[in-house]
């Protein structure tokens, strides 16, 4: 059975990777040159890497996160890399008024917006669910409601530019993930909201694309620190991940699966859910998890 799993999943992954990855043709950096882009959670990790790719593509950037000192450095680097312009606004998405403040900053600076990349996440425990409902409320505000609020505030500008919304989610937003119940709930909520909104845009002839990014384990500092002692998989590179997200948004793709084997996992979820569940559990070294 173990051997079967080891062969079956990579084969299925390779077939799906070929299907999904060869599907969207025609990305070129010119598609983004001069575009006005907001990136949230841009002070570190995948958001920071997206900012650098977008800077090389000569976009106008508005970056946001909580830590001003880190944002300052990222903005400086973006300008060195060739961004048409780069600025930041710091604040916490835990504050329900902050999403609108960020969007207003873009409106005052540029008078419009082409791409909204929603990427930030608040801190949540990686452990058995301990019954802390307050923590779920907080993380819902940061990981889900602020995404909805930013989209709502930015929608009139995005309609005018026929722009794009990019929502960074996770495998944990498509299938249950042990030790991440609250995080997973916020990511499932994103899928429900944005996939419904996409239908409405099509029915209402609103030409704003929504790209949902379903990511596996990526080697950002925070993810590696939180889970590497428990998860057996090797993480994928954040630089490549960030580039694939930017490309998927520019191509107005419906969903991005990165790394490509994520597509195989999603297929298994529907055709063999019990099998997928046991495969997921076998990827965890539970003995290394300290209960809090
Ligand atoms: P990260 O390195 O921890 O970056 C998170 C970003 O969000 C930082 O810029 C952080 O900056 C900001 N942030 C945190 N709390 C915030 C708050 N309350 N208000 C505003 N900004 C806040 O995370 P990452 O690994 O790059 O993940 C980026 C995205 O990829 C997330 O949506 C995550 O769910 C998704 N993803 C990641 C992985 C992975 O393995 N890395 C896997 C699947 C999906 P400050 O601390 O300065 O605020």
mmCIF file of C-alpha atoms and ligand atoms in Angstrom:
data_model
loop_
_atom_site.group_PDB
_atom_site.id
_atom_site.type_symbol
_atom_site.label_atom_id
_atom_site.label_comp_id
_atom_site.label_asym_id
_atom_site.label_seq_id
_atom_site.Cartn_x
_atom_site.Cartn_y
_atom_site.Cartn_z
ATOM 1 C CA UNK A 1 0.000 0.000 0.000
ATOM 2 C CA UNK A 2 2.813 2.401 0.963
ATOM 3 C CA UNK A 3 4.645 1.672 -2.282
ATOM 4 C CA UNK A 4 1.435 2.088 -4.267
ATOM 5 C CA UNK A 5 0.930 5.492 -2.673
ATOM 6 C CA UNK A 6 4.481 6.531 -3.456
ATOM 7 C CA UNK A 7 4.058 5.644 -7.132
ATOM 8 C CA UNK A 8 0.422 6.602 -7.678
ATOM 9 C CA UNK A 9 0.529 10.123 -6.274
ATOM 10 C CA UNK A 10 3.614 11.319 -8.197
ATOM 11 C CA UNK A 11 2.249 9.798 -11.439
ATOM 12 C CA UNK A 12 -1.136 11.405 -11.005
ATOM 13 C CA UNK A 13 0.624 14.633 -9.989
ATOM 14 C CA UNK A 14 2.790 14.592 -13.110
ATOM 15 C CA UNK A 15 -0.227 14.001 -15.385
ATOM 16 C CA UNK A 16 -2.191 16.812 -13.771
ATOM 17 C CA UNK A 17 0.832 19.086 -13.692
ATOM 18 C CA UNK A 18 1.174 18.642 -17.416
ATOM 19 C CA UNK A 19 -2.535 19.354 -17.905
ATOM 20 C CA UNK A 20 -2.746 22.409 -15.649
ATOM 21 C CA UNK A 21 0.710 23.864 -16.232
ATOM 22 C CA UNK A 22 0.710 23.607 -19.986
ATOM 23 C CA UNK A 23 -2.809 25.074 -20.126
ATOM 24 C CA UNK A 24 -2.295 28.845 -19.727
ATOM 25 C CA UNK A 25 -0.181 30.118 -22.617
ATOM 26 C CA UNK A 26 1.199 33.499 -23.334
ATOM 27 C CA UNK A 27 2.409 35.202 -20.169
ATOM 28 C CA UNK A 28 4.680 38.128 -20.858
ATOM 29 C CA UNK A 29 6.037 40.708 -18.452
ATOM 30 C CA UNK A 30 4.597 43.505 -20.625
ATOM 31 C CA UNK A 31 1.146 42.434 -19.433
ATOM 32 C CA UNK A 32 1.998 43.978 -16.071
ATOM 33 C CA UNK A 33 4.216 46.906 -17.043
ATOM 34 C CA UNK A 34 2.843 50.143 -15.607
ATOM 35 C CA UNK A 35 -0.048 48.381 -13.802
ATOM 36 C CA UNK A 36 -1.108 49.587 -10.354
ATOM 37 C CA UNK A 37 -0.915 46.729 -7.848
ATOM 38 C CA UNK A 38 -1.653 46.352 -4.129
ATOM 39 C CA UNK A 39 0.136 43.449 -2.370
ATOM 40 C CA UNK A 40 -0.892 42.635 1.204
ATOM 41 C CA UNK A 41 1.403 40.735 3.565
ATOM 42 C CA UNK A 42 4.328 42.085 1.554
ATOM 43 C CA UNK A 43 6.868 42.494 4.363
ATOM 44 C CA UNK A 44 8.035 38.851 4.253
ATOM 45 C CA UNK A 45 7.544 35.436 2.678
ATOM 46 C CA UNK A 46 5.607 34.972 -0.550
ATOM 47 C CA UNK A 47 4.222 38.532 -0.501
ATOM 48 C CA UNK A 48 7.733 39.995 -0.364
ATOM 49 C CA UNK A 49 8.809 37.798 -3.289
ATOM 50 C CA UNK A 50 5.737 38.827 -5.309
ATOM 51 C CA UNK A 51 6.684 42.461 -4.724
ATOM 52 C CA UNK A 52 10.180 41.813 -6.153
ATOM 53 C CA UNK A 53 8.817 40.043 -9.257
ATOM 54 C CA UNK A 54 6.302 42.841 -9.838
ATOM 55 C CA UNK A 55 9.041 45.441 -9.374
ATOM 56 C CA UNK A 56 11.148 43.771 -12.087
ATOM 57 C CA UNK A 57 8.041 43.970 -14.309
ATOM 58 C CA UNK A 58 7.960 47.760 -13.733
ATOM 59 C CA UNK A 59 4.626 47.977 -11.952
ATOM 60 C CA UNK A 60 3.435 50.655 -9.522
ATOM 61 C CA UNK A 61 3.322 49.040 -6.068
ATOM 62 C CA UNK A 62 1.485 49.719 -2.840
ATOM 63 C CA UNK A 63 2.669 47.269 -0.186
ATOM 64 C CA UNK A 64 1.126 46.646 3.186
ATOM 65 C CA UNK A 65 1.730 44.663 6.405
ATOM 66 C CA UNK A 66 2.193 45.614 10.075
ATOM 67 C CA UNK A 67 5.978 46.025 10.375
ATOM 68 C CA UNK A 68 7.073 49.380 9.000
ATOM 69 C CA UNK A 69 10.821 48.685 9.157
ATOM 70 C CA UNK A 70 10.483 45.577 6.999
ATOM 71 C CA UNK A 71 8.168 47.304 4.518
ATOM 72 C CA UNK A 72 10.662 50.168 4.153
ATOM 73 C CA UNK A 73 13.381 47.701 3.152
ATOM 74 C CA UNK A 74 11.123 45.884 0.693
ATOM 75 C CA UNK A 75 10.114 49.191 -0.919
ATOM 76 C CA UNK A 76 13.783 50.234 -1.268
ATOM 77 C CA UNK A 77 14.615 46.912 -2.925
ATOM 78 C CA UNK A 78 11.604 47.214 -5.254
ATOM 79 C CA UNK A 79 12.814 50.622 -6.424
ATOM 80 C CA UNK A 80 16.289 49.192 -7.059
ATOM 81 C CA UNK A 81 14.740 46.368 -9.078
ATOM 82 C CA UNK A 82 12.911 48.762 -11.395
ATOM 83 C CA UNK A 83 9.426 49.349 -9.968
ATOM 84 C CA UNK A 84 7.677 52.251 -11.703
ATOM 85 C CA UNK A 85 6.904 53.451 -8.173
ATOM 86 C CA UNK A 86 6.718 51.809 -4.753
ATOM 87 C CA UNK A 87 5.264 52.907 -1.438
ATOM 88 C CA UNK A 88 3.893 51.266 1.673
ATOM 89 C CA UNK A 89 1.227 51.706 4.274
ATOM 90 C CA UNK A 90 1.568 49.868 7.575
ATOM 91 C CA UNK A 91 -1.213 48.647 9.831
ATOM 92 C CA UNK A 92 -3.005 45.552 11.041
ATOM 93 C CA UNK A 93 -5.788 43.766 9.184
ATOM 94 C CA UNK A 94 -7.117 42.835 12.627
ATOM 95 C CA UNK A 95 -8.423 46.413 12.675
ATOM 96 C CA UNK A 96 -11.704 46.349 10.668
ATOM 97 C CA UNK A 97 -11.128 49.893 9.366
ATOM 98 C CA UNK A 98 -7.632 49.226 7.940
ATOM 99 C CA UNK A 99 -8.602 47.462 4.649
ATOM 100 C CA UNK A 100 -10.474 50.561 3.497
ATOM 101 C CA UNK A 101 -7.567 52.802 4.528
ATOM 102 C CA UNK A 102 -5.226 50.817 2.262
ATOM 103 C CA UNK A 103 -7.572 50.975 -0.720
ATOM 104 C CA UNK A 104 -8.146 54.720 -0.193
ATOM 105 C CA UNK A 105 -4.367 55.222 -0.252
ATOM 106 C CA UNK A 106 -4.255 53.552 -3.686
ATOM 107 C CA UNK A 107 -7.141 55.691 -4.918
ATOM 108 C CA UNK A 108 -5.542 58.933 -3.673
ATOM 109 C CA UNK A 109 -2.156 58.020 -5.131
ATOM 110 C CA UNK A 110 -3.099 56.523 -8.489
ATOM 111 C CA UNK A 111 -6.768 57.320 -9.005
ATOM 112 C CA UNK A 112 -7.331 53.680 -9.947
ATOM 113 C CA UNK A 113 -6.211 50.087 -9.448
ATOM 114 C CA UNK A 114 -5.439 47.166 -11.769
ATOM 115 C CA UNK A 115 -4.622 44.272 -9.456
ATOM 116 C CA UNK A 116 -5.422 43.488 -5.833
ATOM 117 C CA UNK A 117 -3.282 40.686 -4.375
ATOM 118 C CA UNK A 118 -4.669 39.465 -1.055
ATOM 119 C CA UNK A 119 -1.982 37.421 0.652
ATOM 120 C CA UNK A 120 -1.559 38.315 4.349
ATOM 121 C CA UNK A 121 -2.325 35.927 7.213
ATOM 122 C CA UNK A 122 -2.437 36.441 10.943
ATOM 123 C CA UNK A 123 -0.685 34.114 13.323
ATOM 124 C CA UNK A 124 -2.521 30.928 14.337
ATOM 125 C CA UNK A 125 -1.347 27.952 16.385
ATOM 126 C CA UNK A 126 -0.139 24.799 14.692
ATOM 127 C CA UNK A 127 -1.469 22.315 17.230
ATOM 128 C CA UNK A 128 -4.525 20.363 18.397
ATOM 129 C CA UNK A 129 -7.596 22.638 18.499
ATOM 130 C CA UNK A 130 -7.742 23.825 22.107
ATOM 131 C CA UNK A 131 -11.275 25.227 22.127
ATOM 132 C CA UNK A 132 -10.158 28.856 21.797
ATOM 133 C CA UNK A 133 -13.113 30.371 19.939
ATOM 134 C CA UNK A 134 -11.801 33.911 20.483
ATOM 135 C CA UNK A 135 -8.735 33.054 18.443
ATOM 136 C CA UNK A 136 -10.928 31.853 15.574
ATOM 137 C CA UNK A 137 -12.875 35.142 15.659
ATOM 138 C CA UNK A 138 -9.632 37.129 15.492
ATOM 139 C CA UNK A 139 -8.149 35.084 12.707
ATOM 140 C CA UNK A 140 -11.420 35.272 10.724
ATOM 141 C CA UNK A 141 -11.128 39.069 10.850
ATOM 142 C CA UNK A 142 -7.537 39.018 9.580
ATOM 143 C CA UNK A 143 -7.550 36.093 7.131
ATOM 144 C CA UNK A 144 -11.072 36.336 5.750
ATOM 145 C CA UNK A 145 -13.117 39.453 6.562
ATOM 146 C CA UNK A 146 -10.321 41.854 5.655
ATOM 147 C CA UNK A 147 -10.086 40.137 2.231
ATOM 148 C CA UNK A 148 -13.815 40.742 1.736
ATOM 149 C CA UNK A 149 -13.523 44.339 2.971
ATOM 150 C CA UNK A 150 -10.595 45.174 0.680
ATOM 151 C CA UNK A 151 -12.399 43.658 -2.297
ATOM 152 C CA UNK A 152 -15.538 45.648 -1.501
ATOM 153 C CA UNK A 153 -13.622 48.925 -1.224
ATOM 154 C CA UNK A 154 -11.586 48.285 -4.375
ATOM 155 C CA UNK A 155 -14.365 46.966 -6.591
ATOM 156 C CA UNK A 156 -15.392 50.194 -8.312
ATOM 157 C CA UNK A 157 -11.756 50.886 -9.317
ATOM 158 C CA UNK A 158 -11.279 47.283 -10.473
ATOM 159 C CA UNK A 159 -14.488 47.414 -12.538
ATOM 160 C CA UNK A 160 -13.262 50.545 -14.240
ATOM 161 C CA UNK A 161 -9.853 49.061 -15.089
ATOM 162 C CA UNK A 162 -11.282 45.571 -15.819
ATOM 163 C CA UNK A 163 -8.700 44.418 -13.310
ATOM 164 C CA UNK A 164 -7.890 41.327 -11.275
ATOM 165 C CA UNK A 165 -8.253 40.014 -7.755
ATOM 166 C CA UNK A 166 -5.744 37.402 -6.601
ATOM 167 C CA UNK A 167 -6.582 35.474 -3.440
ATOM 168 C CA UNK A 168 -3.768 33.477 -1.852
ATOM 169 C CA UNK A 169 -5.155 30.371 -0.225
ATOM 170 C CA UNK A 170 -3.904 26.924 0.682
ATOM 171 C CA UNK A 171 -4.477 23.197 0.379
ATOM 172 C CA UNK A 172 -5.919 23.680 3.863
ATOM 173 C CA UNK A 173 -8.663 25.716 2.172
ATOM 174 C CA UNK A 174 -9.713 22.763 0.018
ATOM 175 C CA UNK A 175 -9.192 19.792 2.322
ATOM 176 C CA UNK A 176 -9.038 19.400 6.106
ATOM 177 C CA UNK A 177 -5.601 19.811 7.694
ATOM 178 C CA UNK A 178 -4.703 18.483 11.140
ATOM 179 C CA UNK A 179 -3.398 21.019 13.679
ATOM 180 C CA UNK A 180 -4.649 23.947 11.580
ATOM 181 C CA UNK A 181 -8.409 23.931 12.199
ATOM 182 C CA UNK A 182 -8.840 27.695 12.574
ATOM 183 C CA UNK A 183 -6.473 28.555 9.695
ATOM 184 C CA UNK A 184 -8.194 25.977 7.504
ATOM 185 C CA UNK A 185 -11.632 27.425 8.327
ATOM 186 C CA UNK A 186 -10.545 30.884 7.158
ATOM 187 C CA UNK A 187 -9.164 29.504 3.900
ATOM 188 C CA UNK A 188 -12.340 27.469 3.181
ATOM 189 C CA UNK A 189 -14.308 30.663 3.764
ATOM 190 C CA UNK A 190 -12.246 32.435 1.092
ATOM 191 C CA UNK A 191 -13.108 29.734 -1.441
ATOM 192 C CA UNK A 192 -16.830 29.967 -0.640
ATOM 193 C CA UNK A 193 -16.923 33.746 -0.884
ATOM 194 C CA UNK A 194 -14.690 34.343 -3.888
ATOM 195 C CA UNK A 195 -15.957 31.382 -5.952
ATOM 196 C CA UNK A 196 -19.528 32.652 -5.428
ATOM 197 C CA UNK A 197 -18.495 36.198 -6.299
ATOM 198 C CA UNK A 198 -16.872 34.936 -9.502
ATOM 199 C CA UNK A 199 -20.234 33.481 -10.594
ATOM 200 C CA UNK A 200 -21.943 36.797 -9.908
ATOM 201 C CA UNK A 201 -19.327 38.724 -11.886
ATOM 202 C CA UNK A 202 -19.902 36.469 -14.898
ATOM 203 C CA UNK A 203 -23.703 36.692 -14.609
ATOM 204 C CA UNK A 204 -23.520 40.476 -14.143
ATOM 205 C CA UNK A 205 -20.953 40.922 -16.954
ATOM 206 C CA UNK A 206 -18.393 42.417 -14.565
ATOM 207 C CA UNK A 207 -15.011 41.957 -16.206
ATOM 208 C CA UNK A 208 -12.934 41.524 -13.039
ATOM 209 C CA UNK A 209 -11.060 38.226 -12.756
ATOM 210 C CA UNK A 210 -10.688 36.259 -9.534
ATOM 211 C CA UNK A 211 -7.727 33.902 -9.188
ATOM 212 C CA UNK A 212 -7.730 31.567 -6.202
ATOM 213 C CA UNK A 213 -4.222 30.262 -5.422
ATOM 214 C CA UNK A 214 -4.107 26.843 -3.780
ATOM 215 C CA UNK A 215 -0.633 26.406 -2.341
ATOM 216 C CA UNK A 216 1.122 23.446 -0.758
ATOM 217 C CA UNK A 217 3.984 23.772 1.706
ATOM 218 C CA UNK A 218 6.289 26.692 0.731
ATOM 219 C CA UNK A 219 9.693 27.457 2.266
ATOM 220 C CA UNK A 220 8.897 30.818 3.864
ATOM 221 C CA UNK A 221 10.621 31.429 7.170
ATOM 222 C CA UNK A 222 7.394 31.455 9.143
ATOM 223 C CA UNK A 223 6.024 28.240 7.609
ATOM 224 C CA UNK A 224 9.281 26.325 8.003
ATOM 225 C CA UNK A 225 9.606 27.483 11.599
ATOM 226 C CA UNK A 226 6.030 26.482 12.411
ATOM 227 C CA UNK A 227 5.752 23.058 10.774
ATOM 228 C CA UNK A 228 9.075 21.601 9.578
ATOM 229 C CA UNK A 229 9.507 19.434 12.692
ATOM 230 C CA UNK A 230 6.155 17.754 12.051
ATOM 231 C CA UNK A 231 5.563 17.716 8.275
ATOM 232 C CA UNK A 232 7.628 15.186 6.298
ATOM 233 C CA UNK A 233 7.333 16.946 2.884
ATOM 234 C CA UNK A 234 10.042 19.208 1.543
ATOM 235 C CA UNK A 235 8.788 22.769 1.018
ATOM 236 C CA UNK A 236 8.680 24.331 -2.462
ATOM 237 C CA UNK A 237 10.618 27.562 -3.190
ATOM 238 C CA UNK A 238 8.883 30.817 -2.318
ATOM 239 C CA UNK A 239 10.468 32.716 -5.237
ATOM 240 C CA UNK A 240 8.986 30.356 -7.837
ATOM 241 C CA UNK A 241 5.689 30.200 -5.984
ATOM 242 C CA UNK A 242 5.439 34.005 -6.001
ATOM 243 C CA UNK A 243 6.143 34.167 -9.736
ATOM 244 C CA UNK A 244 3.474 31.563 -10.492
ATOM 245 C CA UNK A 245 0.933 33.574 -8.490
ATOM 246 C CA UNK A 246 1.771 36.782 -10.361
ATOM 247 C CA UNK A 247 1.524 34.992 -13.718
ATOM 248 C CA UNK A 248 -1.781 33.321 -12.827
ATOM 249 C CA UNK A 249 -3.240 36.705 -11.858
ATOM 250 C CA UNK A 250 -2.034 38.357 -15.075
ATOM 251 C CA UNK A 251 -3.473 35.499 -17.138
ATOM 252 C CA UNK A 252 -6.773 35.797 -15.256
ATOM 253 C CA UNK A 253 -6.607 32.096 -14.402
ATOM 254 C CA UNK A 254 -9.486 30.725 -12.316
ATOM 255 C CA UNK A 255 -7.257 28.718 -9.948
ATOM 256 C CA UNK A 256 -3.552 28.160 -9.504
ATOM 257 C CA UNK A 257 -2.287 24.916 -8.009
ATOM 258 C CA UNK A 258 1.283 25.179 -6.758
ATOM 259 C CA UNK A 259 3.293 22.989 -6.589
ATOM 260 C CA UNK A 260 1.571 21.165 -9.447
ATOM 261 C CA UNK A 261 0.920 17.977 -7.418
ATOM 262 C CA UNK A 262 -1.701 19.985 -5.523
ATOM 263 C CA UNK A 263 -3.976 19.314 -8.528
ATOM 264 C CA UNK A 264 -3.673 15.558 -7.920
ATOM 265 C CA UNK A 265 -4.559 15.951 -4.279
ATOM 266 C CA UNK A 266 -7.705 17.891 -5.168
ATOM 267 C CA UNK A 267 -8.763 15.167 -7.564
ATOM 268 C CA UNK A 268 -8.266 12.526 -4.861
ATOM 269 C CA UNK A 269 -10.349 14.602 -2.452
ATOM 270 C CA UNK A 270 -13.375 14.037 -4.657
ATOM 271 C CA UNK A 271 -12.813 10.465 -5.830
ATOM 272 C CA UNK A 272 -11.123 8.860 -2.797
ATOM 273 C CA UNK A 273 -11.547 11.084 0.279
ATOM 274 C CA UNK A 274 -10.717 8.417 2.894
ATOM 275 C CA UNK A 275 -7.579 7.485 1.011
ATOM 276 C CA UNK A 276 -6.544 11.142 0.829
ATOM 277 C CA UNK A 277 -7.225 11.653 4.538
ATOM 278 C CA UNK A 278 -5.004 8.739 5.530
ATOM 279 C CA UNK A 279 -2.279 9.941 3.142
ATOM 280 C CA UNK A 280 -2.413 13.412 4.704
ATOM 281 C CA UNK A 281 -2.171 11.977 8.229
ATOM 282 C CA UNK A 282 0.783 9.789 7.260
ATOM 283 C CA UNK A 283 2.700 12.948 6.298
ATOM 284 C CA UNK A 284 2.753 14.153 9.924
ATOM 285 C CA UNK A 285 5.288 13.168 12.589
ATOM 286 C CA UNK A 286 2.786 13.574 15.399
ATOM 287 C CA UNK A 287 5.365 12.465 17.979
ATOM 288 C CA UNK A 288 7.249 15.733 17.314
ATOM 289 C CA UNK A 289 4.259 17.927 18.167
ATOM 290 C CA UNK A 290 4.235 19.326 21.693
ATOM 291 C CA UNK A 291 0.662 19.772 22.910
ATOM 292 C CA UNK A 292 0.042 23.294 24.204
HETATM 293 P P1 LIG B 1 4.475 35.017 6.076
HETATM 294 O O1 LIG B 1 5.855 34.915 5.564
HETATM 295 O O2 LIG B 1 4.224 34.723 7.521
HETATM 296 O O3 LIG B 1 3.922 36.450 5.713
HETATM 297 C C1 LIG B 1 2.709 36.893 6.226
HETATM 298 C C2 LIG B 1 2.567 38.347 5.885
HETATM 299 O O4 LIG B 1 1.351 38.822 6.470
HETATM 300 C C3 LIG B 1 3.701 39.195 6.461
HETATM 301 O O5 LIG B 1 4.012 40.227 5.568
HETATM 302 C C4 LIG B 1 3.099 39.755 7.739
HETATM 303 O O6 LIG B 1 3.768 40.949 8.031
HETATM 304 C C5 LIG B 1 1.652 39.967 7.310
HETATM 305 N N1 LIG B 1 0.731 39.983 8.445
HETATM 306 C C6 LIG B 1 0.695 39.151 9.510
HETATM 307 N N2 LIG B 1 -0.281 39.505 10.361
HETATM 308 C C7 LIG B 1 -0.870 40.597 9.822
HETATM 309 C C8 LIG B 1 -1.924 41.446 10.243
HETATM 310 N N3 LIG B 1 -2.574 41.241 11.390
HETATM 311 N N4 LIG B 1 -2.261 42.492 9.463
HETATM 312 C C9 LIG B 1 -1.616 42.719 8.289
HETATM 313 N N5 LIG B 1 -0.607 41.944 7.832
HETATM 314 C C10 LIG B 1 -0.232 40.906 8.598
HETATM 315 O O7 LIG B 1 3.466 34.049 5.275
HETATM 316 P P2 LIG B 1 3.685 33.238 3.915
HETATM 317 O O8 LIG B 1 4.177 31.884 4.273
HETATM 318 O O9 LIG B 1 4.439 34.057 2.953
HETATM 319 O O10 LIG B 1 2.175 33.079 3.433
HETATM 320 C C11 LIG B 1 1.618 33.970 2.491
HETATM 321 C C12 LIG B 1 0.299 33.406 2.002
HETATM 322 O O11 LIG B 1 0.503 32.103 1.456
HETATM 323 C C13 LIG B 1 -0.748 33.235 3.113
HETATM 324 O O12 LIG B 1 -2.022 33.583 2.645
HETATM 325 C C14 LIG B 1 -0.688 31.753 3.417
HETATM 326 O O13 LIG B 1 -1.907 31.247 3.933
HETATM 327 C C15 LIG B 1 -0.401 31.191 2.033
HETATM 328 N N6 LIG B 1 0.195 29.848 2.112
HETATM 329 C C16 LIG B 1 1.471 29.696 2.581
HETATM 330 C C17 LIG B 1 1.994 28.406 2.679
HETATM 331 C C18 LIG B 1 3.394 28.160 3.180
HETATM 332 O O14 LIG B 1 3.740 26.976 3.374
HETATM 333 N N7 LIG B 1 4.213 29.193 3.364
HETATM 334 C C19 LIG B 1 1.222 27.304 2.323
HETATM 335 C C20 LIG B 1 -0.068 27.507 1.865
HETATM 336 C C21 LIG B 1 -0.572 28.797 1.742
HETATM 337 P P3 LIG B 1 3.786 41.651 9.464
HETATM 338 O O15 LIG B 1 4.124 40.608 10.470
HETATM 339 O O16 LIG B 1 4.820 42.692 9.283
HETATM 340 O O17 LIG B 1 2.433 42.227 9.643
#
